Amino acid sequence: MNFKMSKQKKVLIIGGTGFIGSQVFKGLMSNSIDCEVVSRQDCNLLSLEEVEEYLLPYKNKNLDILFAASIVRRNQDTKSSLEDNILMVSNFIKSTSEHHISSFIFLSSIDVYLNNGIELNESSLLSPKNPYSISKLYSETLLKKVFKDNLTILRLPGVYGKDDSYGSIIGKFTNLIKNNEYLKLTNNGIQRRDYLYVEDITRAILRLLESPSFGVFNLSSGKSIQLVEIIKIISDELCQNSYIEKSIGDSKELNIRISNKKFLKAYPGFNFTSMESGIHKYIKELN
């Protein structure tokens, strides 16, 4: 991908050593973007004093911010993690009051929506159900008050790709199938899901840096498929059989359908990676 920003600015990736942040950093660097990773080792985002001190040298620079820092659900999903996620955002807002922020990109989650089984778009009802999604929606609200004219919120589904350490759903399925272990599914795996290949986030952010669009956008492949179909794609790529335990009873899990039309309208010609292509790339990278 050849990419050139019209005006060279400094991009700060907050949380740039996590799975998504590190992949975006590599993508920006490969496109000669002047960017810098802010990791937990560099700056404790839970300390207002440390954040202010870290950002002091950037006071007279034009900054593009990507905020990818978060305690994710698979690591911890408690009241404490909720409070910490909000505090990190709050401290950053307070520390940038005298800085020039050209654009602020915040990575949120589709979990902020009320999922009633119909397609989720940016106007769908909001009803976060767990500490992680509550922290995301509250953080969105804080950011909108301060960066209302230059804020982009990207709501993401589950993300998979290189270096996810088998932590994604795609990664977990892949690891179980590789090791000939049984997969436990509710509803016999007929529920539909839409997962996002991590490189699509990098490409989307490159487009946003080149030609900013502010507001809320869903990022998704736009095509939901059944979990059993996803498992078959993985099995075929690995050339291995998959073993699924028979469901004992059904859950009330609804299908997840996500609209990406608003983003595609802002960036015509952007191609999201299909599940088939993404899984093919993912397994090729693992090998």
Short mmCIF file of C-alpha atoms in Angstrom, two decimals:
data_model
loop_
_atom_site.label_atom_id
_atom_site.label_comp_id
_atom_site.label_asym_id
_atom_site.label_seq_id
_atom_site.Cartn_x
_atom_site.Cartn_y
_atom_site.Cartn_z
CA MET A 1 0.00 0.00 0.00
CA ASN A 2 1.41 3.36 -0.97
CA PHE A 3 0.32 6.03 1.47
CA LYS A 4 1.28 9.64 1.87
CA MET A 5 -0.17 12.05 4.39
CA SER A 6 -0.81 15.49 2.96
CA LYS A 7 0.67 17.07 6.08
CA GLN A 8 3.23 15.19 8.11
CA LYS A 9 2.24 15.13 11.77
CA LYS A 10 3.14 13.05 14.78
CA VAL A 11 0.86 10.10 15.46
CA LEU A 12 0.76 8.84 19.04
CA ILE A 13 -0.56 5.31 19.50
CA ILE A 14 -1.74 5.01 23.08
CA GLY A 15 -1.62 1.34 23.98
CA GLY A 16 0.63 0.57 21.05
CA THR A 17 2.12 -2.64 22.42
CA GLY A 18 -1.21 -4.49 22.65
CA PHE A 19 -2.44 -6.77 19.89
CA ILE A 20 -4.29 -4.16 17.82
CA GLY A 21 -2.03 -1.21 18.66
CA SER A 22 1.15 -3.08 17.72
CA GLN A 23 -0.29 -4.19 14.38
CA VAL A 24 -1.36 -0.63 13.56
CA PHE A 25 2.08 0.67 14.53
CA LYS A 26 3.77 -1.76 12.13
CA GLY A 27 1.36 -0.73 9.38
CA LEU A 28 1.95 2.99 9.89
CA MET A 29 5.72 2.53 10.03
CA SER A 30 5.69 0.55 6.79
CA ASN A 31 3.90 3.51 5.20
CA SER A 32 6.50 5.99 6.49
CA ILE A 33 4.14 7.62 8.98
CA ASP A 34 5.83 9.51 11.81
CA CYS A 35 4.37 7.62 14.74
CA GLU A 36 5.27 6.66 18.26
CA VAL A 37 4.02 3.98 20.60
CA VAL A 38 3.03 4.88 24.15
CA SER A 39 3.18 1.71 26.24
CA ARG A 40 2.50 0.93 29.88
CA GLN A 41 6.24 0.90 30.45
CA ASP A 42 6.60 4.40 28.98
CA CYS A 43 3.73 5.96 30.88
CA ASN A 44 1.25 4.78 33.49
CA LEU A 45 -2.05 6.06 32.12
CA LEU A 46 -3.63 5.60 35.55
CA SER A 47 -1.40 8.39 36.87
CA LEU A 48 -2.42 11.90 35.79
CA GLU A 49 0.99 13.22 36.79
CA GLU A 50 2.83 10.68 34.61
CA VAL A 51 0.59 11.33 31.59
CA GLU A 52 1.09 15.09 31.87
CA GLU A 53 4.85 14.68 32.16
CA TYR A 54 5.00 12.29 29.21
CA LEU A 55 3.00 14.59 26.92
CA LEU A 56 4.86 17.78 27.87
CA PRO A 57 7.43 17.57 24.99
CA TYR A 58 4.55 17.41 22.46
CA LYS A 59 2.90 20.63 23.58
CA ASN A 60 3.88 22.58 20.46
CA LYS A 61 3.31 19.78 17.94
CA ASN A 62 0.31 18.78 15.86
CA LEU A 63 -0.81 15.40 17.11
CA ASP A 64 -2.99 12.65 15.72
CA ILE A 65 -4.02 10.35 18.54
CA LEU A 66 -5.01 6.70 18.28
CA PHE A 67 -6.32 5.53 21.65
CA ALA A 68 -6.09 1.75 21.74
CA ALA A 69 -5.29 1.32 25.44
CA SER A 70 -7.77 -0.82 27.33
CA ILE A 71 -8.10 -3.67 29.77
CA VAL A 72 -9.87 -6.14 27.51
CA ARG A 73 -12.62 -8.54 28.52
CA ARG A 74 -10.61 -11.71 28.08
CA ASN A 75 -8.08 -10.46 30.66
CA GLN A 76 -10.44 -8.89 33.16
CA ASP A 77 -14.04 -7.72 33.15
CA THR A 78 -14.76 -6.31 36.58
CA LYS A 79 -15.81 -3.08 38.24
CA SER A 80 -12.11 -2.37 38.84
CA SER A 81 -11.22 -2.77 35.14
CA LEU A 82 -14.20 -0.56 34.23
CA GLU A 83 -12.93 2.20 36.52
CA ASP A 84 -9.35 1.86 35.23
CA ASN A 85 -10.43 2.04 31.57
CA ILE A 86 -12.38 5.23 32.25
CA LEU A 87 -9.55 6.71 34.33
CA MET A 88 -7.03 6.18 31.50
CA VAL A 89 -9.22 8.13 29.10
CA SER A 90 -10.00 10.80 31.66
CA ASN A 91 -6.32 11.36 32.52
CA PHE A 92 -5.45 11.66 28.85
CA ILE A 93 -8.20 14.22 28.26
CA LYS A 94 -7.03 16.33 31.19
CA SER A 95 -3.39 16.13 30.05
CA THR A 96 -4.07 17.34 26.50
CA SER A 97 -6.08 20.47 27.33
CA GLU A 98 -3.25 22.71 26.07
CA HIS A 99 -2.08 20.48 23.22
CA HIS A 100 -3.03 20.73 19.56
CA ILE A 101 -4.90 17.54 18.67
CA SER A 102 -5.60 17.39 14.93
CA SER A 103 -7.60 14.19 15.20
CA PHE A 104 -8.47 11.70 17.90
CA ILE A 105 -9.33 8.10 16.95
CA PHE A 106 -10.84 6.01 19.74
CA LEU A 107 -11.24 2.25 19.47
CA SER A 108 -14.57 1.28 20.98
CA SER A 109 -16.72 -1.85 20.74
CA ILE A 110 -19.98 -3.04 19.18
CA ASP A 111 -20.79 -4.34 22.68
CA VAL A 112 -22.14 -0.86 23.47
CA TYR A 113 -25.22 -1.67 21.35
CA LEU A 114 -28.43 -3.38 22.37
CA ASN A 115 -28.27 -6.50 20.24
CA ASN A 116 -31.82 -7.56 19.37
CA GLY A 117 -30.80 -9.73 16.44
CA ILE A 118 -31.31 -7.10 13.75
CA GLU A 119 -28.52 -5.30 11.89
CA LEU A 120 -26.56 -2.92 14.10
CA ASN A 121 -25.85 0.50 12.66
CA GLU A 122 -24.48 3.64 14.26
CA SER A 123 -28.01 4.77 15.22
CA SER A 124 -28.95 1.51 16.93
CA LEU A 125 -30.00 1.61 20.58
CA LEU A 126 -27.18 1.55 23.12
CA SER A 127 -27.29 -0.83 26.07
CA PRO A 128 -23.90 -2.06 27.32
CA LYS A 129 -24.23 -5.22 29.41
CA ASN A 130 -20.81 -5.74 31.01
CA PRO A 131 -18.09 -3.63 32.68
CA TYR A 132 -15.96 -3.55 29.51
CA SER A 133 -18.70 -2.21 27.24
CA ILE A 134 -19.92 0.21 29.93
CA SER A 135 -16.39 1.65 30.14
CA LYS A 136 -16.28 2.04 26.35
CA LEU A 137 -19.58 3.90 26.14
CA TYR A 138 -18.73 6.14 29.10
CA SER A 139 -15.34 6.91 27.53
CA GLU A 140 -17.04 7.79 24.25
CA THR A 141 -19.23 10.26 26.14
CA LEU A 142 -16.23 11.89 27.86
CA LEU A 143 -14.35 12.23 24.58
CA LYS A 144 -17.33 13.70 22.71
CA LYS A 145 -17.49 16.56 25.20
CA VAL A 146 -13.87 17.57 24.57
CA PHE A 147 -13.01 16.46 21.03
CA LYS A 148 -16.44 16.83 19.43
CA ASP A 149 -15.06 18.47 16.26
CA ASN A 150 -12.14 16.12 15.61
CA LEU A 151 -13.15 12.80 17.17
CA THR A 152 -13.56 9.50 15.31
CA ILE A 153 -14.99 6.55 17.22
CA LEU A 154 -14.49 3.13 15.66
CA ARG A 155 -16.77 0.44 17.08
CA LEU A 156 -15.18 -2.97 16.58
CA PRO A 157 -16.45 -6.55 16.81
CA GLY A 158 -14.08 -9.36 17.79
CA VAL A 159 -10.73 -8.89 16.06
CA TYR A 160 -8.35 -11.61 14.89
CA GLY A 161 -5.04 -11.73 13.06
CA LYS A 162 -1.32 -12.20 13.36
CA ASP A 163 0.05 -12.11 16.92
CA ASP A 164 -3.33 -12.44 18.63
CA SER A 165 -1.75 -15.30 20.65
CA TYR A 166 -4.83 -17.44 19.97
CA GLY A 167 -6.82 -15.01 22.13
CA SER A 168 -9.46 -14.25 19.50
CA ILE A 169 -12.40 -16.56 18.79
CA ILE A 170 -10.77 -17.43 15.44
CA GLY A 171 -7.50 -18.09 17.27
CA LYS A 172 -9.15 -20.28 19.91
CA PHE A 173 -10.96 -22.34 17.29
CA THR A 174 -7.76 -22.70 15.28
CA ASN A 175 -5.76 -23.84 18.31
CA LEU A 176 -8.37 -26.41 19.34
CA ILE A 177 -8.65 -27.85 15.84
CA LYS A 178 -4.85 -28.01 15.44
CA ASN A 179 -4.63 -29.99 18.68
CA ASN A 180 -7.57 -32.29 17.85
CA GLU A 181 -9.53 -31.02 20.83
CA TYR A 182 -13.32 -30.74 21.08
CA LEU A 183 -15.03 -27.41 20.50
CA LYS A 184 -17.86 -26.56 22.87
CA LEU A 185 -20.62 -24.58 21.17
CA THR A 186 -24.07 -23.46 22.28
CA ASN A 187 -27.01 -23.70 19.88
CA ASN A 188 -24.97 -26.20 17.85
CA GLY A 189 -23.00 -23.24 16.47
CA ILE A 190 -25.76 -21.89 14.24
CA GLN A 191 -25.54 -18.36 15.70
CA ARG A 192 -24.05 -15.84 13.28
CA ARG A 193 -21.02 -13.71 14.00
CA ASP A 194 -18.93 -11.10 12.19
CA TYR A 195 -15.23 -10.89 13.10
CA LEU A 196 -12.74 -8.31 11.82
CA TYR A 197 -9.32 -9.05 10.37
CA VAL A 198 -6.78 -6.82 12.15
CA GLU A 199 -5.18 -5.49 8.96
CA ASP A 200 -8.52 -3.84 8.10
CA ILE A 201 -8.15 -1.64 11.18
CA THR A 202 -4.70 -0.51 10.03
CA ARG A 203 -5.98 0.27 6.53
CA ALA A 204 -8.98 2.15 7.95
CA ILE A 205 -6.75 4.26 10.21
CA LEU A 206 -4.44 5.07 7.31
CA ARG A 207 -7.46 6.36 5.38
CA LEU A 208 -8.62 8.37 8.40
CA LEU A 209 -5.21 9.97 8.81
CA GLU A 210 -5.04 10.85 5.13
CA SER A 211 -8.61 12.15 4.90
CA PRO A 212 -10.27 12.50 8.33
CA SER A 213 -13.96 11.76 8.85
CA PHE A 214 -15.32 12.52 12.28
CA GLY A 215 -18.14 10.78 14.09
CA VAL A 216 -19.00 7.17 14.96
CA PHE A 217 -18.29 4.32 12.55
CA ASN A 218 -18.73 0.56 12.74
CA LEU A 219 -15.85 -1.45 11.32
CA SER A 220 -16.85 -4.95 10.23
CA SER A 221 -16.70 -7.24 7.25
CA GLY A 222 -20.43 -6.61 6.86
CA LYS A 223 -21.15 -10.32 6.46
CA SER A 224 -22.22 -12.50 9.38
CA ILE A 225 -21.78 -16.25 9.09
CA GLN A 226 -22.56 -19.17 11.40
CA LEU A 227 -19.92 -20.37 13.84
CA VAL A 228 -20.07 -23.85 12.31
CA GLU A 229 -19.25 -22.30 8.93
CA ILE A 230 -16.26 -20.49 10.45
CA ILE A 231 -15.07 -23.77 11.96
CA LYS A 232 -15.35 -25.49 8.58
CA ILE A 233 -13.28 -22.73 6.92
CA ILE A 234 -10.57 -23.18 9.58
CA SER A 235 -10.66 -26.98 9.28
CA ASP A 236 -10.33 -26.82 5.51
CA GLU A 237 -7.38 -24.40 5.77
CA LEU A 238 -5.64 -26.63 8.30
CA CYS A 239 -6.59 -29.80 6.39
CA GLN A 240 -7.73 -31.25 9.71
CA ASN A 241 -11.04 -32.52 11.05
CA SER A 242 -12.89 -30.54 13.68
CA TYR A 243 -14.65 -32.17 16.62
CA ILE A 244 -17.70 -30.39 18.03
CA GLU A 245 -19.40 -31.45 21.24
CA LYS A 246 -23.15 -31.73 20.95
CA SER A 247 -24.90 -28.78 22.59
CA ILE A 248 -26.64 -29.54 25.87
CA GLY A 249 -29.59 -27.17 25.70
CA ASP A 250 -29.70 -23.85 23.90
CA SER A 251 -28.71 -20.38 25.02
CA LYS A 252 -30.47 -17.13 24.20
CA GLU A 253 -27.57 -15.92 22.07
CA LEU A 254 -28.78 -13.80 19.18
CA ASN A 255 -27.16 -13.39 15.79
CA ILE A 256 -24.79 -10.45 15.47
CA ARG A 257 -25.16 -8.48 12.25
CA ILE A 258 -23.15 -5.30 11.81
CA SER A 259 -23.58 -2.63 9.16
CA ASN A 260 -20.40 -1.09 7.72
CA LYS A 261 -22.31 1.09 5.24
CA LYS A 262 -21.54 4.40 6.94
CA PHE A 263 -17.79 3.81 6.75
CA LEU A 264 -18.02 2.63 3.13
CA LYS A 265 -19.99 5.75 2.26
CA ALA A 266 -17.22 7.92 3.74
CA TYR A 267 -14.50 5.83 2.06
CA PRO A 268 -15.83 4.38 -1.20
CA GLY A 269 -13.72 1.57 -2.57
CA PHE A 270 -12.52 0.37 0.82
CA ASN A 271 -12.60 -3.42 0.86
CA PHE A 272 -13.11 -5.30 4.09
CA THR A 273 -11.51 -8.73 4.32
CA SER A 274 -13.95 -11.63 4.07
CA MET A 275 -13.86 -14.35 6.72
CA GLU A 276 -12.55 -16.81 4.13
CA SER A 277 -9.66 -14.54 3.07
CA GLY A 278 -8.88 -13.46 6.62
CA ILE A 279 -8.69 -17.00 7.96
CA HIS A 280 -6.53 -18.04 4.99
CA LYS A 281 -4.08 -15.21 5.77
CA TYR A 282 -4.21 -15.89 9.50
CA ILE A 283 -3.32 -19.57 9.20
CA LYS A 284 -0.66 -18.85 6.58
CA GLU A 285 0.96 -16.37 8.99
CA LEU A 286 0.84 -18.94 11.82
CA ASN A 287 2.76 -21.40 9.66
#
